[in-house]
mmCIF file of C-alpha atoms in Angstrom:
data_model
loop_
_atom_site.group_PDB
_atom_site.id
_atom_site.type_symbol
_atom_site.label_atom_id
_atom_site.label_comp_id
_atom_site.label_asym_id
_atom_site.label_seq_id
_atom_site.Cartn_x
_atom_site.Cartn_y
_atom_site.Cartn_z
ATOM 1 C CA MET M 1233 86.792 99.267 113.069
ATOM 2 C CA SER M 1234 89.520 97.729 115.214
ATOM 3 C CA GLN M 1235 91.405 94.557 114.280
ATOM 4 C CA THR M 1236 89.499 92.706 117.015
ATOM 5 C CA GLN M 1237 86.156 93.896 115.667
ATOM 6 C CA THR M 1238 87.220 92.986 112.146
ATOM 7 C CA ALA M 1239 88.204 89.479 113.286
ATOM 8 C CA GLU M 1240 84.890 89.104 115.150
ATOM 9 C CA LEU M 1241 82.932 90.224 112.090
ATOM 10 C CA MET M 1242 84.872 87.842 109.849
ATOM 11 C CA ALA M 1243 84.114 84.983 112.269
ATOM 12 C CA ALA M 1244 80.422 85.934 112.429
ATOM 13 C CA LEU M 1245 80.274 85.821 108.615
ATOM 14 C CA GLU M 1246 82.138 82.488 108.649
ATOM 15 C CA LEU M 1247 85.108 84.036 106.852
ATOM 16 C CA GLY M 1248 87.608 83.208 109.590
ATOM 17 C CA ASP M 1249 90.160 81.659 107.225
ATOM 18 C CA ALA M 1250 90.177 84.546 104.761
ATOM 19 C CA THR M 1251 92.980 87.080 104.914
ATOM 20 C CA LEU M 1252 91.881 90.656 104.312
ATOM 21 C CA ASP M 1253 94.194 93.505 103.489
ATOM 22 C CA ILE M 1254 92.353 95.964 105.729
ATOM 23 C CA ALA M 1255 94.999 98.700 105.509
ATOM 24 C CA ARG M 1256 94.922 98.601 101.714
ATOM 25 C CA LEU M 1257 91.122 98.635 101.635
ATOM 26 C CA ALA M 1258 91.102 101.619 104.004
ATOM 27 C CA ARG M 1259 93.557 103.511 101.768
ATOM 28 C CA ILE M 1260 91.405 102.769 98.737
ATOM 29 C CA ALA M 1261 88.252 103.918 100.528
ATOM 30 C CA ARG M 1262 89.943 107.181 101.585
ATOM 31 C CA THR M 1263 91.124 107.740 97.999
ATOM 32 C CA ALA M 1264 87.602 107.164 96.686
ATOM 33 C CA ALA M 1265 86.161 109.658 99.141
ATOM 34 C CA ALA M 1266 88.878 112.230 98.421
ATOM 35 C CA ALA M 1267 88.544 111.848 94.655
ATOM 36 C CA SER M 1268 84.824 112.534 94.723
ATOM 37 C CA GLY M 1269 84.478 114.697 97.819
ATOM 38 C CA ASN M 1270 81.795 112.300 99.052
ATOM 39 C CA ASP M 1271 82.352 110.068 102.106
ATOM 40 C CA ASP M 1272 79.604 107.728 100.890
ATOM 41 C CA ASP M 1273 81.953 106.678 98.107
ATOM 42 C CA ALA M 1274 84.287 105.109 100.673
ATOM 43 C CA ALA M 1275 81.530 102.788 101.899
ATOM 44 C CA ALA M 1276 80.437 101.985 98.360
ATOM 45 C CA THR M 1277 84.019 101.195 97.360
ATOM 46 C CA ALA M 1278 84.464 98.829 100.307
ATOM 47 C CA PHE M 1279 81.195 97.091 99.465
ATOM 48 C CA ILE M 1280 82.137 96.719 95.798
ATOM 49 C CA ALA M 1281 85.550 95.261 96.699
ATOM 50 C CA GLY M 1282 83.931 92.635 98.907
ATOM 51 C CA TYR M 1283 81.144 91.906 96.478
ATOM 52 C CA ALA M 1284 83.560 91.407 93.581
ATOM 53 C CA ALA M 1285 85.739 89.090 95.655
ATOM 54 C CA GLY M 1286 82.746 87.101 96.888
ATOM 55 C CA LEU M 1287 81.348 86.775 93.399
ATOM 56 C CA ALA M 1288 84.677 85.551 92.025
ATOM 57 C CA GLU M 1289 84.993 83.018 94.841
ATOM 58 C CA GLY M 1290 81.362 81.916 94.591
ATOM 59 C CA THR M 1291 81.605 81.257 90.866
ATOM 60 C CA GLY M 1292 84.856 79.331 91.268
ATOM 61 C CA GLN M 1293 87.040 81.872 89.459
ATOM 62 C CA ALA M 1294 89.448 82.166 92.395
ATOM 63 C CA GLY M 1295 89.831 81.513 96.094
ATOM 64 C CA PHE M 1296 88.795 84.384 98.342
ATOM 65 C CA ASP M 1297 92.309 85.636 99.122
ATOM 66 C CA ARG M 1298 93.254 85.827 95.445
ATOM 67 C CA ALA M 1299 89.883 87.339 94.506
ATOM 68 C CA HIS M 1300 90.146 89.936 97.307
ATOM 69 C CA HIS M 1301 93.586 91.065 96.170
ATOM 70 C CA ALA M 1302 92.429 91.185 92.538
ATOM 71 C CA SER M 1303 89.386 93.306 93.398
ATOM 72 C CA LEU M 1304 91.543 95.754 95.367
ATOM 73 C CA ARG M 1305 94.071 95.963 92.530
ATOM 74 C CA GLY M 1306 91.281 96.655 90.031
ATOM 75 C CA ILE M 1307 89.756 99.365 92.199
ATOM 76 C CA GLU M 1308 93.158 100.990 92.769
ATOM 77 C CA GLN M 1309 93.766 101.102 89.021
ATOM 78 C CA PHE M 1310 90.306 102.529 88.366
ATOM 79 C CA LEU M 1311 90.749 105.219 91.027
ATOM 80 C CA ALA M 1312 94.222 106.117 89.764
ATOM 81 C CA ARG M 1313 92.758 106.745 86.311
ATOM 82 C CA ALA M 1314 89.864 108.757 87.787
ATOM 83 C CA VAL M 1315 92.155 110.903 89.939
ATOM 84 C CA THR M 1316 94.477 111.525 86.993
ATOM 85 C CA ALA M 1317 91.524 112.500 84.778
ATOM 86 C CA ASN M 1318 90.261 114.929 87.445
ATOM 87 C CA ARG M 1319 93.672 116.597 87.679
ATOM 88 C CA THR M 1320 93.864 117.180 83.927
ATOM 89 C CA THR M 1321 90.356 118.625 83.686
ATOM 90 C CA PRO M 1322 90.488 122.470 83.754
#
């Protein structure tokens, strides 16, 4: 998705003021797919990142930007552990 399409989608979802780290999310999605060998995991990872951020914002735990960065950080940490575990498995 191009930056223009991303901006249009954000506006359509009334998220125009939110700042997304698209490059970081894309890296995470690629890591998820590579770690499992399944491209569907990239889409699931992106959905989970957005869902977690939306849930945190909706329940008043954090503003969207902070929640988005926290969800990405959590997913990166989870994937790092998963990739490390896969490398040590014979």
